[in-house]
CSV table of C-alpha atoms and ligand atoms in Angstrom, one decimal:
chain,number,residue,atom,x,y,z
A,193,MET,CA,-64.8,103.5,-203.6
A,194,MET,CA,-62.7,101.0,-201.6
A,195,THR,CA,-60.3,98.5,-203.0
A,196,ASN,CA,-61.2,94.8,-203.4
A,197,ARG,CA,-58.3,94.1,-201.2
A,198,ILE,CA,-59.7,96.1,-198.2
A,199,ASN,CA,-63.3,94.9,-198.9
A,200,SER,CA,-62.1,91.3,-198.6
A,201,LEU,CA,-60.7,91.9,-195.1
A,202,SER,CA,-62.9,90.9,-192.2
A,203,GLU,CA,-63.0,92.7,-188.9
A,204,SER,CA,-61.3,90.8,-186.0
A,205,ILE,CA,-64.2,88.9,-184.2
A,206,THR,CA,-62.3,88.9,-181.0
A,207,ILE,CA,-61.9,92.6,-180.9
A,208,ALA,CA,-65.6,93.0,-182.0
A,209,ILE,CA,-66.8,90.8,-179.1
A,210,THR,CA,-64.5,92.5,-176.6
A,211,THR,CA,-65.7,95.9,-177.7
A,212,LEU,CA,-69.4,94.9,-177.5
A,213,SER,CA,-68.9,93.5,-174.0
A,214,GLN,CA,-67.2,96.8,-173.0
A,215,GLU,CA,-70.1,98.8,-174.4
A,216,LEU,CA,-72.6,96.6,-172.5
A,217,LYS,CA,-70.5,97.0,-169.3
A,218,ALA,CA,-70.5,100.8,-169.7
A,219,GLU,CA,-74.4,100.6,-169.9
A,220,GLY,CA,-74.2,99.2,-166.5
A,221,LYS,CA,-74.8,95.5,-167.4
A,222,ASP,CA,-73.0,92.9,-165.2
A,223,ILE,CA,-70.9,91.5,-168.1
A,224,LEU,CA,-68.2,88.9,-167.4
A,225,SER,CA,-65.8,89.0,-170.2
A,226,PHE,CA,-63.6,86.0,-171.2
A,227,SER,CA,-62.9,87.3,-174.7
A,228,ALA,CA,-59.9,89.5,-174.4
A,229,GLY,CA,-56.5,88.3,-175.4
A,230,GLU,CA,-54.6,90.3,-172.8
A,231,PRO,CA,-53.3,89.7,-169.3
A,232,ASP,CA,-55.3,91.4,-166.5
A,233,PHE,CA,-52.0,92.3,-164.7
A,234,GLY,CA,-50.3,95.7,-164.9
A,235,THR,CA,-47.0,96.2,-166.7
A,236,PRO,CA,-44.2,95.4,-164.2
A,237,GLN,CA,-42.8,98.4,-162.3
A,238,VAL,CA,-39.3,97.9,-163.6
A,239,ILE,CA,-40.5,98.3,-167.1
A,240,LYS,CA,-42.5,101.4,-166.3
A,241,ASP,CA,-39.5,102.9,-164.5
A,242,ALA,CA,-37.4,102.3,-167.6
A,243,ALA,CA,-40.0,104.2,-169.7
A,244,ILE,CA,-40.1,107.1,-167.3
A,245,LYS,CA,-36.3,107.3,-167.3
A,246,ALA,CA,-36.3,107.2,-171.1
A,247,ILE,CA,-38.6,110.2,-171.2
A,248,ASN,CA,-36.5,112.1,-168.7
A,249,ASP,CA,-33.3,111.2,-170.6
A,250,GLU,CA,-34.9,112.7,-173.7
A,251,HIS,CA,-35.1,109.6,-175.7
A,252,THR,CA,-38.1,111.2,-177.4
A,253,LYS,CA,-36.8,111.6,-181.0
A,254,TYR,CA,-36.9,109.5,-184.1
A,255,THR,CA,-34.7,106.4,-183.8
A,256,ALA,CA,-33.2,104.0,-186.4
A,257,VAL,CA,-36.2,102.4,-188.3
A,258,ASP,CA,-35.4,98.9,-186.9
A,259,GLY,CA,-34.8,99.9,-183.3
A,260,VAL,CA,-32.1,101.5,-181.1
A,261,PRO,CA,-28.9,99.4,-180.9
A,262,ALA,CA,-29.3,98.7,-177.2
A,263,LEU,CA,-32.8,97.2,-177.8
A,264,LYS,CA,-31.5,95.0,-180.7
A,265,LYS,CA,-28.7,93.8,-178.4
A,266,ALA,CA,-31.3,92.9,-175.8
A,267,ILE,CA,-33.3,91.0,-178.3
A,268,ALA,CA,-30.3,89.1,-179.5
A,269,GLY,CA,-29.3,88.4,-175.8
A,270,LYS,CA,-32.8,87.1,-175.1
A,271,LEU,CA,-32.8,84.8,-178.2
A,272,LYS,CA,-29.4,83.4,-177.2
A,273,ARG,CA,-30.2,82.9,-173.6
A,274,ASP,CA,-33.7,81.5,-173.8
A,275,ASN,CA,-33.6,79.8,-177.2
A,276,GLY,CA,-30.0,79.1,-177.9
A,277,LEU,CA,-30.2,81.1,-181.1
A,278,THR,CA,-27.6,83.4,-182.6
A,279,TYR,CA,-28.7,86.5,-184.5
A,280,GLU,CA,-26.7,89.6,-185.5
A,281,PRO,CA,-28.3,93.0,-185.3
A,282,ASN,CA,-29.0,93.1,-189.1
A,283,GLN,CA,-31.1,89.9,-188.6
A,284,ILE,CA,-33.5,91.6,-186.2
A,285,ILE,CA,-36.1,94.3,-186.6
A,286,THR,CA,-38.7,95.8,-184.1
A,287,ASN,CA,-42.2,96.6,-185.0
A,288,ASN,CA,-45.4,98.1,-183.5
A,289,GLY,CA,-46.6,94.8,-182.0
A,290,ALA,CA,-46.3,91.3,-183.4
A,291,LYS,CA,-49.3,91.9,-185.5
A,292,HIS,CA,-47.4,94.6,-187.3
A,293,THR,CA,-44.4,92.2,-187.6
A,294,LEU,CA,-46.7,89.7,-189.4
A,295,PHE,CA,-48.1,92.4,-191.6
A,296,ASN,CA,-44.6,93.5,-192.7
A,297,LEU,CA,-43.5,89.9,-193.1
A,298,PHE,CA,-46.5,88.8,-195.3
A,299,SER,CA,-46.2,92.1,-197.3
A,300,ALA,CA,-42.6,91.3,-198.1
A,301,THR,CA,-43.1,87.6,-199.0
A,302,ILE,CA,-46.6,86.8,-200.2
A,303,GLU,CA,-48.3,87.6,-203.5
A,304,ASN,CA,-50.1,86.2,-206.5
A,305,GLY,CA,-51.8,83.3,-204.8
A,306,ALA,CA,-48.8,82.0,-203.0
A,307,GLU,CA,-50.1,79.3,-200.6
A,308,VAL,CA,-49.7,79.6,-196.9
A,309,ILE,CA,-50.5,76.6,-194.7
A,310,ILE,CA,-52.3,77.6,-191.5
A,311,PRO,CA,-53.2,74.9,-189.0
A,312,ALA,CA,-56.7,75.5,-187.7
A,313,PRO,CA,-57.8,76.5,-185.1
A,314,TYR,CA,-55.7,79.5,-185.9
A,315,TRP,CA,-55.2,83.0,-184.5
A,316,VAL,CA,-57.8,85.2,-186.3
A,317,THR,CA,-55.4,87.6,-187.9
A,318,TYR,CA,-53.3,85.1,-190.0
A,319,PRO,CA,-55.8,84.2,-192.8
A,320,GLU,CA,-57.0,87.8,-193.1
A,321,LEU,CA,-53.5,89.2,-193.6
A,322,VAL,CA,-52.5,86.4,-196.0
A,323,LYS,CA,-55.5,87.2,-198.1
A,324,TYR,CA,-54.9,90.9,-197.9
A,325,CYS,CA,-51.4,90.3,-199.3
A,326,GLY,CA,-52.8,88.2,-202.2
A,327,GLY,CA,-52.0,84.8,-200.8
A,328,LYS,CA,-54.1,81.7,-200.6
A,329,VAL,CA,-54.9,80.1,-197.3
A,330,VAL,CA,-54.5,76.4,-197.0
A,331,GLU,CA,-55.9,75.2,-193.7
A,332,ILE,CA,-55.0,72.0,-191.9
A,333,GLN,CA,-57.8,71.1,-189.5
A,334,THR,CA,-56.9,69.7,-186.2
A,335,ASP,CA,-59.0,68.8,-183.2
A,336,ASP,CA,-58.7,67.6,-179.6
A,337,THR,CA,-57.9,64.0,-180.6
A,338,THR,CA,-54.4,65.1,-181.7
A,339,GLY,CA,-54.1,67.9,-179.0
A,340,PHE,CA,-54.8,70.4,-181.8
A,341,LYS,CA,-51.5,69.7,-183.4
A,342,ILE,CA,-50.8,68.9,-187.1
A,343,THR,CA,-49.2,65.6,-188.0
A,344,PRO,CA,-46.3,65.3,-190.4
A,345,GLU,CA,-48.7,63.3,-192.7
A,346,GLN,CA,-51.2,66.2,-192.7
A,347,LEU,CA,-48.4,68.7,-193.5
A,348,LYS,CA,-47.1,66.5,-196.4
A,349,ALA,CA,-50.6,66.3,-197.9
A,350,ALA,CA,-51.0,70.1,-197.8
A,351,ILE,CA,-47.8,71.0,-199.6
A,352,THR,CA,-48.0,71.9,-203.3
A,353,PRO,CA,-45.5,73.5,-205.7
A,354,LYS,CA,-47.1,76.8,-204.7
A,355,THR,CA,-46.6,76.5,-201.0
A,356,LYS,CA,-44.6,79.5,-199.7
A,357,MET,CA,-45.0,79.4,-195.9
A,358,LEU,CA,-46.2,77.4,-193.0
A,359,ILE,CA,-47.4,79.3,-189.9
A,360,LEU,CA,-46.9,77.8,-186.5
A,361,THR,CA,-48.0,79.3,-183.3
A,362,ILE,CA,-46.4,77.8,-180.2
A,363,PRO,CA,-48.0,77.9,-177.6
A,364,SER,CA,-51.2,78.2,-179.6
A,365,ASN,CA,-53.8,80.9,-179.5
A,366,PRO,CA,-56.6,79.6,-179.1
A,367,THR,CA,-55.8,76.1,-177.9
A,368,GLY,CA,-52.7,76.5,-175.8
A,369,ALA,CA,-51.1,73.5,-177.6
A,370,VAL,CA,-47.2,73.2,-177.4
A,371,TYR,CA,-45.2,71.1,-179.8
A,372,SER,CA,-42.5,69.0,-178.3
A,373,LYS,CA,-39.0,68.9,-179.8
A,374,ASP,CA,-39.8,65.5,-181.3
A,375,GLU,CA,-42.9,66.8,-182.9
A,376,LEU,CA,-41.1,69.8,-184.3
A,377,THR,CA,-38.3,67.6,-185.6
A,378,ALA,CA,-40.8,65.5,-187.5
A,379,ILE,CA,-42.4,68.6,-189.0
A,380,ALA,CA,-38.9,69.9,-189.9
A,381,LYS,CA,-38.2,66.6,-191.8
A,382,VAL,CA,-41.2,67.1,-194.0
A,383,LEU,CA,-39.9,70.6,-194.9
A,384,GLU,CA,-36.4,69.5,-195.8
A,385,GLY,CA,-35.5,70.0,-199.4
A,386,THR,CA,-38.4,72.5,-200.0
A,387,ASP,CA,-38.2,76.3,-200.2
A,388,ILE,CA,-41.0,76.7,-197.6
A,389,MET,CA,-40.5,79.4,-195.0
A,390,VAL,CA,-41.7,78.9,-191.5
A,391,ALA,CA,-43.3,81.8,-189.7
A,392,SER,CA,-43.0,80.8,-186.0
A,393,ASP,CA,-45.2,83.0,-183.8
A,394,GLU,CA,-43.8,82.6,-180.3
A,395,MET,CA,-45.8,85.3,-178.5
A,396,TYR,CA,-46.9,83.0,-175.7
A,397,GLU,CA,-43.4,81.4,-175.2
A,398,LYS,CA,-43.1,82.7,-171.6
A,399,LEU,CA,-46.5,81.2,-170.8
A,400,THR,CA,-45.5,77.6,-171.3
A,401,TYR,CA,-46.8,75.6,-168.2
A,402,ASP,CA,-46.2,72.0,-169.0
A,403,GLY,CA,-43.4,70.6,-171.1
A,404,GLU,CA,-40.5,72.5,-172.5
A,405,PHE,CA,-40.8,75.4,-174.9
A,406,VAL,CA,-38.7,74.8,-178.0
A,407,SER,CA,-38.2,77.5,-180.6
A,408,CYS,CA,-38.7,76.3,-184.2
A,409,ALA,CA,-35.5,77.8,-185.4
A,410,SER,CA,-33.5,75.8,-182.9
A,411,ILE,CA,-34.5,72.5,-184.2
A,412,SER,CA,-31.7,72.2,-186.9
A,413,ASP,CA,-29.5,74.3,-189.2
A,414,ASP,CA,-32.1,73.8,-191.9
A,415,MET,CA,-34.9,75.1,-189.7
A,416,TYR,CA,-32.8,78.0,-188.6
A,417,LYS,CA,-32.4,79.1,-192.2
A,418,ARG,CA,-36.0,78.7,-193.2
A,419,THR,CA,-37.7,80.1,-190.0
A,420,VAL,CA,-38.7,83.6,-189.2
A,421,THR,CA,-39.2,84.0,-185.5
A,422,ILE,CA,-41.9,86.4,-184.4
A,423,ASN,CA,-42.2,87.4,-180.8
A,424,GLY,CA,-43.0,90.4,-178.5
A,425,LEU,CA,-43.9,91.4,-175.0
A,426,SER,CA,-47.7,91.9,-175.1
A,427,LYS,CA,-48.5,88.7,-173.4
A,428,SER,CA,-45.3,87.8,-171.4
A,429,VAL,CA,-45.0,91.1,-169.5
A,430,ALA,CA,-48.5,92.6,-170.0
A,431,MET,CA,-47.5,95.3,-172.5
A,432,THR,CA,-50.3,95.1,-174.9
A,433,GLY,CA,-50.8,98.8,-175.2
A,434,TRP,CA,-47.1,99.7,-175.6
A,435,ARG,CA,-47.0,98.1,-179.0
A,436,PHE,CA,-43.8,96.2,-179.3
A,437,GLY,CA,-43.0,93.1,-181.4
A,438,TYR,CA,-40.0,91.9,-183.3
A,439,MET,CA,-38.8,89.5,-186.0
A,440,ALA,CA,-35.6,87.6,-186.2
A,441,ALA,CA,-34.5,85.9,-189.4
A,442,ALA,CA,-31.4,84.3,-190.8
A,443,ASP,CA,-32.1,86.0,-194.2
A,444,THR,CA,-30.7,89.5,-193.8
A,445,GLU,CA,-32.3,90.5,-197.2
A,446,LEU,CA,-35.7,89.7,-195.8
A,447,VAL,CA,-35.1,91.8,-192.7
A,448,LYS,CA,-33.9,94.6,-195.0
A,449,ALA,CA,-37.1,94.3,-197.1
A,450,THR,CA,-39.4,94.7,-194.1
A,451,LYS,CA,-37.2,97.6,-192.9
A,452,LYS,CA,-37.7,99.3,-196.2
A,453,LEU,CA,-41.5,98.9,-195.9
A,454,GLN,CA,-41.4,100.2,-192.3
A,455,SER,CA,-39.3,103.2,-193.3
A,456,GLN,CA,-42.0,104.2,-195.7
A,457,SER,CA,-45.0,103.5,-193.5
A,458,THR,CA,-44.6,103.8,-189.7
A,459,SER,CA,-40.9,104.4,-189.2
A,460,ASN,CA,-39.4,103.4,-185.9
A,461,ILE,CA,-41.6,102.2,-183.1
A,462,ASN,CA,-42.3,104.5,-180.2
A,463,SER,CA,-39.0,105.5,-178.7
A,464,ILE,CA,-40.1,105.3,-175.1
A,465,THR,CA,-41.5,101.7,-175.7
A,466,GLN,CA,-38.1,100.7,-177.0
A,467,TYR,CA,-36.3,101.6,-173.8
A,468,ALA,CA,-39.1,100.0,-171.7
A,469,ALA,CA,-38.8,96.8,-173.8
A,470,ILE,CA,-35.2,96.4,-172.9
A,471,ALA,CA,-36.3,95.9,-169.3
A,472,GLY,CA,-38.8,93.3,-170.4
A,473,LEU,CA,-36.2,91.4,-172.4
A,474,ASP,CA,-33.0,91.4,-170.3
A,475,GLY,CA,-34.2,89.4,-167.3
A,476,SER,CA,-35.1,92.4,-165.1
A,477,ALA,CA,-38.8,91.4,-165.1
A,478,ASP,CA,-38.3,87.7,-164.5
A,479,ALA,CA,-39.8,87.7,-161.0
A,480,ASP,CA,-42.9,89.4,-162.4
A,481,ILE,CA,-43.2,86.9,-165.2
A,482,ALA,CA,-42.9,84.1,-162.7
A,483,MET,CA,-45.6,85.6,-160.5
A,484,MET,CA,-48.0,86.0,-163.5
A,485,LYS,CA,-47.3,82.5,-164.7
A,486,LYS,CA,-48.1,81.0,-161.3
A,487,ALA,CA,-51.4,82.8,-161.2
A,488,PHE,CA,-52.2,81.6,-164.7
A,489,VAL,CA,-51.5,78.0,-163.8
A,490,GLN,CA,-53.8,78.2,-160.8
A,491,ARG,CA,-56.6,79.8,-163.0
A,492,ARG,CA,-56.1,77.2,-165.7
A,493,ASP,CA,-56.4,74.3,-163.4
A,494,GLU,CA,-59.5,75.6,-161.7
A,495,ALA,CA,-61.2,76.5,-165.0
A,496,VAL,CA,-60.4,73.2,-166.6
A,497,LYS,CA,-61.8,71.4,-163.6
A,498,LEU,CA,-65.0,73.4,-163.6
A,499,ILE,CA,-65.6,73.2,-167.3
A,500,ASN,CA,-65.2,69.4,-167.3
A,501,GLU,CA,-67.8,69.1,-164.6
A,502,ILE,CA,-70.4,70.6,-167.0
A,503,GLU,CA,-72.4,67.9,-168.8
A,504,GLY,CA,-72.0,68.4,-172.6
A,505,LEU,CA,-68.8,70.4,-172.4
A,506,SER,CA,-65.2,69.2,-172.4
A,507,VAL,CA,-61.7,70.8,-172.6
A,508,LEU,CA,-58.2,69.6,-172.8
A,509,LYS,CA,-55.8,71.1,-170.2
A,510,PRO,CA,-53.7,73.7,-172.3
A,511,ASP,CA,-49.9,73.4,-172.0
A,512,GLY,CA,-49.5,77.2,-172.5
A,513,ALA,CA,-51.1,80.6,-173.3
A,514,PHE,CA,-54.2,81.7,-171.3
A,515,TYR,CA,-57.1,80.3,-173.2
A,516,LEU,CA,-59.3,77.2,-172.9
A,517,PHE,CA,-60.7,75.9,-176.1
A,518,VAL,CA,-63.9,74.3,-175.0
A,519,ASN,CA,-65.6,71.5,-177.0
A,520,THR,CA,-69.3,71.9,-177.3
A,521,LYS,CA,-69.9,69.3,-180.0
A,522,GLU,CA,-72.0,67.1,-177.7
A,523,ILE,CA,-74.6,69.9,-177.5
A,524,THR,CA,-74.0,72.1,-180.6
A,525,GLN,CA,-71.8,72.6,-183.5
A,526,ASP,CA,-73.1,76.2,-183.9
A,527,THR,CA,-70.9,78.1,-181.5
A,528,LEU,CA,-71.7,81.5,-183.1
A,529,THR,CA,-75.3,81.1,-181.9
A,530,PHE,CA,-74.0,79.6,-178.6
A,531,ALA,CA,-71.7,82.6,-177.9
A,532,LYS,CA,-74.4,85.2,-178.9
A,533,GLU,CA,-77.1,83.7,-176.7
A,534,LEU,CA,-74.6,83.2,-173.8
A,535,LEU,CA,-73.9,86.9,-174.0
A,536,ASP,CA,-77.6,87.8,-174.3
A,537,LYS,CA,-78.9,85.5,-171.6
A,538,LYS,CA,-76.2,85.3,-169.1
A,539,LEU,CA,-74.0,88.3,-169.9
A,540,VAL,CA,-70.9,86.1,-170.4
A,541,ALA,CA,-68.6,86.9,-173.4
A,542,VAL,CA,-66.6,84.1,-175.0
A,543,VAL,CA,-65.3,83.9,-178.6
A,544,PRO,CA,-66.9,81.3,-180.9
A,545,GLY,CA,-64.7,78.7,-182.6
A,546,GLU,CA,-65.9,80.0,-185.9
A,547,ALA,CA,-63.6,83.0,-185.4
A,548,PHE,CA,-60.6,80.6,-185.4
A,549,GLY,CA,-61.8,78.4,-188.3
A,550,THR,CA,-63.1,75.7,-186.0
A,551,PRO,CA,-66.9,75.6,-185.1
A,552,GLY,CA,-68.0,73.4,-182.3
A,553,TYR,CA,-65.7,75.1,-179.7
A,554,PHE,CA,-65.5,78.4,-177.9
A,555,ARG,CA,-62.5,80.2,-176.5
A,556,LEU,CA,-62.5,81.2,-172.9
A,557,SER,CA,-59.6,83.5,-171.8
A,558,PHE,CA,-58.5,82.8,-168.2
A,559,ALA,CA,-56.6,86.1,-168.0
A,560,THR,CA,-58.9,87.3,-165.4
A,561,ASP,CA,-59.2,86.8,-161.6
A,562,LEU,CA,-60.4,83.5,-160.0
A,563,ASP,CA,-63.7,84.8,-158.7
A,564,THR,CA,-64.7,86.0,-162.1
A,565,ILE,CA,-63.7,82.7,-163.6
A,566,ARG,CA,-65.8,80.7,-161.0
A,567,GLU,CA,-68.9,83.0,-161.5
A,568,GLY,CA,-68.6,83.0,-165.3
A,569,ILE,CA,-68.3,79.2,-165.5
A,570,LYS,CA,-71.3,78.9,-163.1
A,571,ARG,CA,-73.3,81.0,-165.5
A,572,ILE,CA,-72.1,78.9,-168.5
A,573,GLU,CA,-73.3,75.8,-166.7
A,574,GLU,CA,-76.7,77.3,-166.0
A,575,PHE,CA,-76.9,78.4,-169.7
A,576,VAL,CA,-76.1,74.9,-171.0
A,577,LYS,CA,-78.6,73.3,-168.6
A,578,GLU,CA,-81.4,75.7,-169.5
A,579,ASN,CA,-80.8,75.7,-173.3
A,580,TYR,CA,-79.5,72.3,-174.4
B,250,PLP,C1,-50.7,84.3,-181.5
B,250,PLP,C2,-50.6,85.8,-181.5
B,250,PLP,N1,-49.7,86.4,-182.2
B,250,PLP,C3,-49.5,87.7,-182.2
B,250,PLP,C4,-50.3,88.5,-181.5
B,250,PLP,C5,-50.1,90.0,-181.6
B,250,PLP,O1,-49.7,90.6,-180.4
B,250,PLP,P1,-49.2,92.1,-180.4
B,250,PLP,O2,-49.5,92.8,-181.7
B,250,PLP,O3,-49.9,92.8,-179.3
B,250,PLP,O4,-47.7,92.1,-180.2
B,250,PLP,C6,-51.3,88.0,-180.7
B,250,PLP,C7,-52.3,88.8,-179.9
B,250,PLP,O5,-53.4,88.4,-179.6
B,250,PLP,C8,-51.5,86.6,-180.7
B,250,PLP,O6,-52.4,86.0,-180.0
């Protein structure tokens, strides 16, 4: 009854584990969950106030498919201020979360076995959406020896005449890796003279702790032309439930194509969210962002220290995002079983590396309070000692 296309789509493992741990919690079990990909903070008051004002001002009707002009202006302002990038309103479109941005982008550009290069470990959604759109996933495996970053040589070797796109996630989910300007420049050199697009997912930009965040499109004119920048507010200002994402691209025809798809599928994103998002983009929430970032740095440092004290586990200090990607290879390569038994025996939820295309690791989100982090890692230590 169902299409092959939908049958080939896997459910998100991260969402499945998060849902399972929520169900176990509801049954009264003392679950400590480190699986969710969302900040534990509330949405900043200034953003909530903007939303309430939007309701009272009757901004409750359909809007332009790509977003109200004030919002697109705020996005262009953010890209200029933070990233040194110039985009006109017709080079920007807003979507129902960055996941939706990616769906529209891939729908508009990928078909008939077009190859999409995805560095692994990758965010779970990319390969599924690429396959759904008829593309072929070409993985480049990375590990902690290169800080989970691809090298120009690896990229060169992965390119074929059918390569359509390279996806980069900076900072990375699940590893927190951040490419430096020099590293991006080296990647850009490999792409010069090709028709390969870069989908640059910059969702965790504001959560860059060490080093400088550099937007792919800002590397050179050539990169500006070939890069589609994807960003949103879910992670930076704790707006996961509001559903807001956007895309900026030099190619106005591409933006127009995704707008056409959106006009026939979801139409404009929630009108209230649009006005709230302006306050998340224009600097009004900067103090809140700084507060959250400070808390994340403290949690990261504590979690890294505690994990590295456990015999058999090791982790690199992530430069960004709010995840540790913990290496278990000394004790096991089978992290699916590791994560399942950890949940069964110690009521601790983490996401196995298999979900990100890289077994032998698990992802631990530190978007939760310090006490929970300490208790959770204590249970992980007991689990490792008792079982390996
Ligand atoms: C790397 C990355 N990109 C995009 C998203 C999608 O975010 P949203 O759809 O909430 O804007 C996520 C969420 O987990 C993510 O980790």
